[in-house]
Coordinates of C-alpha atoms in Angstrom, one line a residue:
M1 CA 182.6 64.6 83.0
V2 CA 182.7 60.8 83.5
K3 CA 180.3 58.4 81.8
G4 CA 179.6 54.9 83.0
E5 CA 179.1 52.0 80.7
Q6 CA 176.1 52.7 78.4
F7 CA 174.0 49.9 76.9
E8 CA 170.5 49.4 75.6
I9 CA 167.8 48.1 78.0
P10 CA 164.6 46.5 76.7
L11 CA 161.9 48.9 78.0
P12 CA 158.5 47.7 76.6
E13 CA 155.8 50.4 76.4
N14 CA 153.7 48.4 78.8
L15 CA 155.8 47.8 81.9
N16 CA 154.7 47.0 85.4
L17 CA 157.3 46.9 88.2
G18 CA 155.0 44.8 90.5
S19 CA 155.1 42.1 87.9
Y20 CA 158.7 42.7 86.8
Y21 CA 160.3 41.9 90.1
L22 CA 158.3 38.8 91.0
D23 CA 156.3 37.1 88.3
G24 CA 159.3 35.9 86.1
N25 CA 160.3 33.5 88.9
L26 CA 157.3 31.4 88.3
E27 CA 157.8 31.5 84.5
L28 CA 161.4 30.3 85.1
G29 CA 160.3 27.4 87.3
R30 CA 161.3 28.8 90.6
G31 CA 157.8 28.7 92.2
D32 CA 158.9 26.3 94.9
K33 CA 162.1 28.0 95.7
T34 CA 162.3 30.0 99.0
A35 CA 161.8 33.8 98.4
I36 CA 161.6 34.9 102.0
F37 CA 162.7 33.8 105.4
H38 CA 160.7 35.4 108.2
G39 CA 161.1 34.1 111.7
D40 CA 160.6 30.4 111.6
K41 CA 158.5 30.6 108.4
T42 CA 159.5 30.4 104.8
Y43 CA 157.6 31.7 101.8
S44 CA 158.2 30.3 98.3
F45 CA 158.0 32.5 95.2
R46 CA 154.6 31.0 94.6
D47 CA 153.5 31.8 98.1
L48 CA 154.7 35.4 97.7
W49 CA 153.0 35.6 94.3
L50 CA 149.7 34.4 95.7
L51 CA 149.9 36.8 98.7
T52 CA 150.7 39.7 96.3
N53 CA 147.7 38.9 94.1
R54 CA 145.3 38.6 97.0
L55 CA 146.6 41.8 98.5
G56 CA 146.2 43.5 95.2
N57 CA 142.6 42.4 95.0
V58 CA 142.1 43.7 98.6
L59 CA 143.4 47.1 97.5
K60 CA 141.0 47.1 94.5
E61 CA 138.1 46.2 96.8
L62 CA 139.0 49.2 98.9
G63 CA 138.8 51.5 95.9
V64 CA 142.4 51.8 94.9
E65 CA 142.7 52.6 91.2
P66 CA 145.6 53.3 88.9
E67 CA 147.6 56.4 89.9
N68 CA 146.1 56.4 93.5
R69 CA 148.8 56.3 96.2
V70 CA 149.2 53.7 98.9
L71 CA 151.4 54.4 102.0
L72 CA 153.1 51.6 103.9
V73 CA 153.8 52.2 107.6
L74 CA 154.6 48.7 109.0
E75 CA 157.6 46.7 110.1
D76 CA 159.4 44.5 107.6
S77 CA 157.3 41.4 106.9
P78 CA 156.0 39.4 104.0
E79 CA 152.9 41.6 104.1
W80 CA 155.2 44.7 103.5
V81 CA 156.7 43.0 100.5
A82 CA 153.4 41.9 99.0
A83 CA 151.8 45.3 99.7
W84 CA 154.6 47.1 97.8
L85 CA 154.5 44.8 94.8
A86 CA 150.7 44.6 94.8
T87 CA 150.4 48.4 94.9
M88 CA 152.4 48.7 91.7
K89 CA 150.8 45.6 90.1
V90 CA 147.3 47.3 90.3
G91 CA 148.8 50.5 88.8
A92 CA 148.9 52.5 92.0
V93 CA 151.9 54.4 93.3
G94 CA 153.8 53.0 96.3
T95 CA 155.1 55.1 99.1
H96 CA 156.6 54.1 102.5
A97 CA 157.5 55.7 105.8
Y98 CA 159.7 55.2 108.8
T99 CA 158.0 53.2 111.5
Y100 CA 159.7 55.2 114.3
L101 CA 158.0 58.6 113.6
M102 CA 155.7 60.6 115.8
P103 CA 152.0 61.3 115.1
H104 CA 152.8 64.8 113.8
D105 CA 155.3 63.3 111.4
Y106 CA 152.6 61.0 110.0
A107 CA 150.2 63.9 109.8
Y108 CA 152.7 65.7 107.5
L109 CA 153.2 62.6 105.4
L110 CA 149.5 61.8 105.1
D111 CA 148.8 65.4 103.9
L112 CA 151.7 65.2 101.4
V113 CA 151.0 61.7 100.0
K114 CA 147.2 61.8 100.3
P115 CA 147.0 58.0 100.1
K116 CA 143.8 56.2 99.3
V117 CA 144.9 53.4 101.6
V118 CA 147.5 53.2 104.4
V119 CA 148.9 49.8 105.4
V120 CA 150.0 49.6 109.1
D121 CA 150.5 47.0 111.8
K122 CA 149.7 46.9 115.5
V123 CA 152.9 48.8 116.3
T124 CA 152.2 51.8 114.1
L125 CA 148.3 51.8 114.1
E126 CA 147.8 54.2 117.0
K127 CA 150.4 56.8 115.9
V128 CA 148.9 56.8 112.3
R129 CA 145.4 57.2 113.8
K130 CA 146.5 60.2 115.7
G131 CA 148.3 61.7 112.7
A132 CA 145.2 61.2 110.5
E133 CA 142.9 63.2 112.9
G134 CA 141.1 65.9 110.9
L135 CA 142.6 64.9 107.6
K136 CA 140.7 63.8 104.5
Y137 CA 143.2 60.9 103.8
P138 CA 143.5 58.0 104.0
R139 CA 140.1 56.6 102.9
A140 CA 140.9 53.2 104.4
V141 CA 143.5 51.7 106.8
L142 CA 144.6 48.1 106.4
V143 CA 146.0 46.6 109.6
A144 CA 148.4 43.7 109.1
G145 CA 149.0 41.0 111.8
R146 CA 147.0 38.4 113.6
G147 CA 144.4 39.0 116.3
V148 CA 143.7 42.6 115.2
Q149 CA 140.8 43.9 117.4
D150 CA 139.0 47.1 118.3
L151 CA 139.1 48.5 114.8
R152 CA 137.3 51.8 114.0
P153 CA 135.2 52.7 110.9
G154 CA 137.4 52.7 107.9
E155 CA 139.9 50.3 109.4
F156 CA 140.1 46.7 108.2
G157 CA 142.1 43.6 109.4
L158 CA 144.2 42.6 106.5
E159 CA 144.4 38.9 107.4
K160 CA 140.6 38.5 107.3
L161 CA 140.2 40.3 104.0
L162 CA 143.0 38.1 102.5
E163 CA 141.1 34.9 103.4
S164 CA 138.3 35.7 100.8
A165 CA 140.4 37.6 98.3
D166 CA 140.8 36.1 94.8
E167 CA 144.3 34.8 94.1
R168 CA 144.2 35.7 90.4
L169 CA 145.3 39.2 89.5
E170 CA 146.2 40.5 86.1
A171 CA 148.9 43.2 86.2
E172 CA 147.6 46.6 85.2
P173 CA 149.0 47.4 81.8
T174 CA 150.9 50.5 83.0
H175 CA 153.0 52.5 80.7
R176 CA 156.7 52.5 81.3
D177 CA 156.5 56.3 82.0
D178 CA 153.6 56.0 84.5
L179 CA 154.5 56.7 88.1
A180 CA 155.2 53.6 90.2
F181 CA 156.7 54.7 93.5
W182 CA 158.1 57.6 95.5
N183 CA 161.5 57.8 97.2
F184 CA 161.9 60.2 100.1
S185 CA 164.8 62.6 100.6
G186 CA 166.0 64.9 103.3
G187 CA 164.5 63.2 106.3
T188 CA 167.5 63.7 108.6
T189 CA 167.9 67.4 107.9
G190 CA 164.3 68.5 107.5
R191 CA 160.9 67.2 106.5
P192 CA 161.0 64.3 104.0
K193 CA 160.6 65.4 100.3
G194 CA 158.7 63.1 98.0
V195 CA 160.4 62.2 94.7
P196 CA 158.1 60.3 92.3
H197 CA 159.7 57.7 90.0
M198 CA 158.4 55.9 87.0
H199 CA 158.2 52.1 86.3
R200 CA 161.2 52.5 83.9
D201 CA 163.3 53.9 86.7
G202 CA 163.2 50.7 88.7
V203 CA 164.4 48.6 85.6
I204 CA 167.2 51.0 84.9
A205 CA 168.4 51.0 88.5
Y206 CA 168.3 47.2 88.6
E207 CA 170.2 46.8 85.3
S208 CA 172.9 49.2 86.5
F209 CA 173.4 47.3 89.7
N210 CA 173.3 44.0 87.9
H211 CA 176.3 44.8 85.8
I212 CA 178.3 45.4 89.0
L213 CA 177.1 42.7 91.4
S214 CA 174.4 40.4 90.1
Y215 CA 172.7 38.0 92.5
K216 CA 172.7 34.3 92.2
T217 CA 169.7 32.0 92.7
D218 CA 171.4 30.4 95.7
D219 CA 172.2 33.7 97.4
V220 CA 170.7 34.5 100.8
V221 CA 170.5 38.2 101.7
V222 CA 170.4 39.7 105.2
R223 CA 169.7 43.4 105.4
V224 CA 170.7 45.7 108.2
P225 CA 168.6 48.8 107.2
K226 CA 164.8 48.5 107.2
L227 CA 162.8 48.4 104.0
F228 CA 161.7 52.0 104.3
F229 CA 165.2 52.9 103.1
H230 CA 165.2 52.8 99.4
Y231 CA 168.8 51.5 99.4
S232 CA 167.7 48.5 101.4
R233 CA 164.4 48.1 99.5
D234 CA 166.1 47.9 96.2
L235 CA 169.5 46.2 96.8
G236 CA 168.3 44.1 99.7
L237 CA 164.8 43.0 98.5
L238 CA 163.6 43.8 95.0
F239 CA 166.8 43.2 93.1
P240 CA 167.4 39.8 94.8
L241 CA 163.8 38.8 94.2
R242 CA 164.2 39.6 90.5
D243 CA 167.2 37.3 90.3
G244 CA 165.6 34.4 92.3
A245 CA 167.6 34.9 95.5
S246 CA 166.3 34.5 99.0
V247 CA 165.8 37.4 101.5
V248 CA 165.7 37.4 105.3
L249 CA 163.1 39.7 106.9
F250 CA 162.8 40.6 110.6
E251 CA 160.4 43.0 112.4
Q252 CA 162.6 43.8 115.4
R253 CA 164.7 46.8 115.7
T254 CA 168.2 46.2 114.3
T255 CA 171.0 45.4 116.7
A256 CA 174.4 43.8 116.2
A257 CA 173.3 40.9 118.3
L258 CA 170.2 40.3 116.1
I259 CA 172.3 40.5 112.9
F260 CA 174.7 38.0 114.3
E261 CA 171.8 35.7 115.2
L262 CA 170.4 35.9 111.7
I263 CA 173.9 35.2 110.2
R264 CA 174.2 32.2 112.5
K265 CA 170.8 30.9 111.5
H266 CA 170.6 31.6 107.8
R267 CA 174.3 31.7 106.7
P268 CA 173.8 34.5 104.2
T269 CA 176.0 35.1 101.2
V270 CA 175.3 38.8 100.9
L271 CA 175.1 41.4 103.8
I272 CA 173.5 44.8 103.1
N273 CA 175.0 47.0 105.8
V274 CA 175.6 50.5 107.0
P275 CA 178.8 51.9 108.6
T276 CA 177.1 52.5 112.0
M277 CA 176.2 48.8 112.3
M278 CA 179.6 47.7 111.0
R279 CA 181.1 49.5 113.9
A280 CA 178.7 48.0 116.4
M281 CA 179.4 44.5 115.0
L282 CA 183.1 45.0 115.3
Q283 CA 182.7 46.1 118.9
T284 CA 180.8 42.9 119.8
P285 CA 183.0 40.6 121.9
E286 CA 184.7 38.0 119.7
H287 CA 183.1 35.0 121.6
E288 CA 179.6 36.4 120.7
R289 CA 180.3 36.7 117.0
P290 CA 179.6 33.8 114.6
D291 CA 181.9 32.8 111.7
L292 CA 181.2 35.1 108.8
S293 CA 183.0 33.1 106.1
C294 CA 179.6 32.4 104.4
I295 CA 179.4 36.1 103.3
R296 CA 180.4 36.5 99.6
H297 CA 179.8 40.2 99.5
S298 CA 179.1 43.0 102.0
M299 CA 177.5 46.2 100.8
S300 CA 177.6 49.6 102.5
S301 CA 175.7 52.8 101.8
G302 CA 173.7 55.4 103.6
E303 CA 176.7 57.2 105.1
L304 CA 180.4 57.4 104.4
L305 CA 182.4 54.3 105.1
S306 CA 185.8 55.5 106.3
A307 CA 189.0 53.7 105.3
P308 CA 189.9 52.7 108.8
L309 CA 186.5 51.1 109.4
N310 CA 186.6 49.4 106.1
E311 CA 190.0 48.0 106.7
E312 CA 189.2 46.9 110.2
W313 CA 186.1 45.0 108.9
V314 CA 188.1 43.2 106.2
K315 CA 190.8 42.3 108.7
T316 CA 188.3 41.0 111.3
F317 CA 185.7 39.3 109.1
G318 CA 187.4 38.7 105.8
S319 CA 184.6 39.8 103.4
E320 CA 185.3 42.7 101.1
V321 CA 183.0 45.7 101.5
I322 CA 181.5 47.2 98.4
S323 CA 180.6 50.8 99.3
R324 CA 178.4 52.8 97.0
F325 CA 176.6 56.2 96.8
G326 CA 173.2 57.1 95.5
S327 CA 170.2 59.3 96.3
A328 CA 166.5 59.4 96.3
E329 CA 166.5 61.9 93.5
S330 CA 168.8 60.1 91.2
G331 CA 166.9 56.8 91.5
I332 CA 170.2 54.9 91.1
G333 CA 173.5 54.2 92.8
Y334 CA 175.7 56.4 90.7
L335 CA 179.0 55.6 92.4
C336 CA 180.2 52.2 93.5
N337 CA 183.3 50.3 94.2
R338 CA 183.8 47.1 92.3
P339 CA 184.5 43.6 93.6
G340 CA 188.3 43.2 93.6
A341 CA 188.9 46.9 93.0
V342 CA 187.8 48.5 96.3
R343 CA 189.6 51.7 97.4
P344 CA 188.8 52.0 101.1
G345 CA 187.4 55.4 102.0
S346 CA 186.2 56.2 98.4
S347 CA 182.7 56.0 97.1
G348 CA 184.0 54.2 94.0
T349 CA 183.7 55.0 90.3
V350 CA 180.7 55.9 88.1
T351 CA 178.2 53.1 87.6
P352 CA 176.7 51.8 84.4
L353 CA 173.9 54.0 82.9
S354 CA 175.1 57.0 84.9
E355 CA 177.0 60.1 84.0
I356 CA 178.5 62.5 86.5
K357 CA 180.5 65.8 86.7
L358 CA 181.8 68.0 89.4
V359 CA 181.0 71.7 89.1
D360 CA 181.8 74.9 90.9
E361 CA 179.4 77.6 92.0
D362 CA 179.1 78.9 88.5
G363 CA 178.4 75.5 87.0
R364 CA 181.8 75.1 85.4
E365 CA 183.5 71.7 85.6
V366 CA 186.6 71.6 87.9
S367 CA 189.9 69.9 87.6
R368 CA 190.8 66.6 89.3
G369 CA 191.6 67.0 92.9
E370 CA 189.3 70.0 93.4
P371 CA 186.3 69.6 95.7
A372 CA 183.1 70.5 94.0
V373 CA 179.4 69.6 93.8
L374 CA 178.5 66.4 92.0
M375 CA 175.9 66.4 89.3
V376 CA 174.4 63.2 88.0
R377 CA 172.5 62.3 84.9
S378 CA 170.6 59.0 84.3
D379 CA 167.3 57.9 82.9
A380 CA 166.3 56.7 86.3
A381 CA 166.3 60.2 87.8
G382 CA 163.2 61.7 89.3
L383 CA 161.8 65.0 87.9
Y384 CA 160.7 67.0 90.9
Y385 CA 159.9 67.2 94.6
V386 CA 156.2 66.9 95.4
N387 CA 154.8 70.4 96.5
E388 CA 158.4 71.8 96.4
H389 CA 158.5 73.8 93.2
E390 CA 161.3 76.2 94.2
K391 CA 163.5 73.5 95.6
S392 CA 162.8 71.4 92.5
K393 CA 164.2 74.1 90.3
T394 CA 167.6 74.1 92.2
T395 CA 167.9 70.3 92.2
F396 CA 166.4 68.9 89.0
L397 CA 168.2 71.0 86.4
G398 CA 168.0 71.2 82.6
D399 CA 169.3 68.5 80.3
E400 CA 168.4 65.8 82.9
W401 CA 171.1 66.8 85.4
V402 CA 170.4 66.4 89.1
N403 CA 172.2 68.5 91.6
T404 CA 173.0 66.1 94.4
G405 CA 174.3 68.8 96.8
D406 CA 177.2 66.5 97.7
V407 CA 180.8 67.6 97.4
F408 CA 183.3 65.1 96.0
V409 CA 186.9 65.0 94.8
Q410 CA 187.8 63.0 91.7
D411 CA 191.2 61.4 91.7
E412 CA 193.5 60.5 88.8
D413 CA 191.9 57.0 88.4
D414 CA 188.3 58.4 88.4
Y415 CA 187.5 57.2 91.9
F416 CA 185.4 59.8 93.8
W417 CA 186.0 60.8 97.4
Y418 CA 183.1 62.2 99.5
V419 CA 183.9 65.6 101.2
G420 CA 180.5 66.5 102.6
R421 CA 177.2 68.2 101.9
A422 CA 177.6 71.5 100.1
D423 CA 175.3 73.1 102.7
E424 CA 177.5 71.6 105.6
M425 CA 180.8 73.1 104.4
V426 CA 181.8 75.8 106.9
K427 CA 184.0 78.8 106.5
V428 CA 186.6 79.1 109.3
S429 CA 188.9 82.1 109.4
G430 CA 187.8 82.9 105.8
V431 CA 188.7 79.4 104.5
W432 CA 186.2 76.6 103.6
V433 CA 186.5 73.5 105.7
S434 CA 184.8 70.1 105.4
P435 CA 183.9 68.8 108.8
L436 CA 184.0 65.3 107.3
E437 CA 187.7 65.7 106.6
V438 CA 188.2 66.6 110.3
E439 CA 186.2 63.5 111.3
R440 CA 188.4 61.3 109.0
H441 CA 191.6 62.4 110.8
L442 CA 190.0 61.9 114.2
H443 CA 188.8 58.5 113.3
A444 CA 192.3 57.5 112.4
C445 CA 193.4 58.1 116.0
P446 CA 193.6 54.7 117.7
A447 CA 191.8 55.9 120.9
V448 CA 188.7 57.2 119.0
K449 CA 185.7 54.9 118.8
E450 CA 183.3 57.3 117.1
C451 CA 183.3 61.1 116.4
V452 CA 181.5 63.9 114.7
A453 CA 182.9 67.3 113.7
L454 CA 180.6 70.3 113.2
G455 CA 180.8 74.0 112.5
I456 CA 179.3 75.8 115.5
R457 CA 179.0 79.6 116.0
D458 CA 180.6 81.1 119.1
R459 CA 179.1 84.1 121.1
D460 CA 180.7 86.5 118.6
G461 CA 178.9 84.8 115.6
L462 CA 182.2 83.3 114.3
T463 CA 182.2 79.7 113.1
K464 CA 184.5 77.2 114.8
I465 CA 185.0 73.5 114.5
K466 CA 183.8 71.4 117.4
A467 CA 184.4 67.7 117.7
F468 CA 182.1 65.3 119.6
V469 CA 184.2 62.2 120.6
V470 CA 183.4 58.8 122.0
L471 CA 186.6 57.1 123.2
K472 CA 187.3 53.4 123.0
D473 CA 187.3 51.3 126.2
G474 CA 190.6 51.6 128.0
A475 CA 191.5 55.0 126.7
R476 CA 193.1 57.4 129.1
A477 CA 191.3 60.1 131.0
Q478 CA 189.4 62.6 128.9
A479 CA 191.6 65.6 129.9
E480 CA 194.7 63.7 128.8
M481 CA 193.0 62.5 125.6
Q482 CA 191.9 66.1 124.7
D483 CA 195.6 67.1 124.8
E484 CA 196.6 64.1 122.8
L485 CA 193.9 64.6 120.1
Q486 CA 194.8 68.2 119.8
R487 CA 198.5 67.3 119.2
Y488 CA 197.4 64.6 116.8
C489 CA 195.3 67.1 114.8
R490 CA 198.1 69.6 114.7
E491 CA 200.3 66.9 113.0
Q492 CA 197.6 66.0 110.5
M493 CA 195.7 69.2 109.6
A494 CA 196.1 72.9 108.7
P495 CA 195.5 75.2 111.7
H496 CA 192.1 76.4 110.6
K497 CA 190.8 72.8 110.5
I498 CA 191.8 71.9 114.0
P499 CA 188.8 71.6 116.4
R500 CA 188.6 74.5 118.8
A501 CA 186.5 72.6 121.2
M502 CA 186.0 68.9 122.0
E503 CA 183.1 67.3 123.9
F504 CA 183.5 63.7 125.1
M505 CA 180.4 61.6 125.2
D506 CA 179.5 58.1 126.2
E507 CA 177.7 57.7 122.9
L508 CA 176.6 59.9 120.0
P509 CA 172.9 60.5 119.6
K510 CA 171.2 58.6 116.8
T511 CA 168.2 59.3 114.7
G512 CA 165.4 56.7 114.2
Q513 CA 167.2 55.6 111.1
G514 CA 170.4 54.8 113.0
K515 CA 172.4 57.7 111.7
I516 CA 174.2 60.2 113.9
D517 CA 171.8 63.0 114.8
R518 CA 174.0 66.0 113.7
R519 CA 171.1 68.4 114.0
L520 CA 170.7 67.6 117.8
L521 CA 174.5 68.1 118.3
R522 CA 174.4 71.4 116.5
E523 CA 172.2 72.7 119.3
R524 CA 174.9 72.2 121.9
P525 CA 177.0 75.3 122.7
L526 CA 180.6 75.6 121.5

């Protein structure tokens, strides 16, 4: 068991996250400072505060009361930010969803969340309309954006309602243990599961992060992941706002070219990134890349950042990458590398206000060097999955421990190394194998641009390792490369870990969240 630094946090009985993240900036004299860059517009902290207050009053006019839920399904924008803060400020519970889903996905989420109000934009309106057909919720739909037309009964143009809304709004005196927001878990391997969190959880998560990498008031933050990722929402929006930093928002789908354009325009000091985009940025021709010397810190989360990718980034762009690991359930980043003490390929050491242990199938702690499931304990953790009682019992355990389902190895210096999901470990020839370990070895091959290893059953029902490989430009013919990769694997891995099949692809399929779609690849034959 390893415990991070523990310290007391002021948690007043009356605590409201909507006010906590924003209002202090006005009290500290930062009202005229830029909070948001959005396109060619800037929003000061006073502008954002007024927009939040007006939007909160709009929600109240539409019948939103404390403990009601509000669902955000719109692209990143000042309205997204204000709607999130306003929801909590009026005592309601904030939830948000991917903007790339299909109508049947929204039908599931609407039935699960049962929001009093859904906030959409012109991009998502029609899909949410179709998803809501035949459902009791939402009671009202707010449509953000200019020139909204052809609205149906129960739909309201947000811009018009804001014009007449009162700019004064007292924060609801919520209790620190009242629900404030949901995180969603499991969206890439199954239907998203809602994890409710309290107002106190947001403060604890902020304080933990702040002891590792606090923002400065002159920081400018560019985020690669969209705000519907809680990693991006917290580290790339709410925590910077709390510290008086500036955040860059964009509505377009994320591409390497767009991120470089934003870096060129805003000269950010902090880049919130993911490994998939890091690879895409590295593959961009050098003459199309701006100077990145402005970046003080790069953050990475969402998927494993391999050592080769980490080292290539540092060699190419110079900025150290701080990789971390957290979950929707824990409500906190419980592992993180530290500035100046990064171990490439690791997920770092335990964070402040967190406690972790690695346990075997019987719940016993294991020795260093043994792969085992990570359990985390913190006061920021959720308590259950909504409408998932049986799953909740296997995840949210007694004595505040959360079963992450992630397998790690702890080294002698208390750095933790990700092995894979417990439910993705496969048994080959009677021995447990981590496909992620196979991927790491393949990634180290100079000719490999991107790869995935999976356990796939053959016609006899036996599980074999199959690798899906994207080669770098200029690599030799695929037939030659398959022989070379097989030889490389034999030199690096035990026989039962070597892929029995390889499939070369022009690119790996991605989910709407930009992650590799392993579920789709599993459907391909061995």
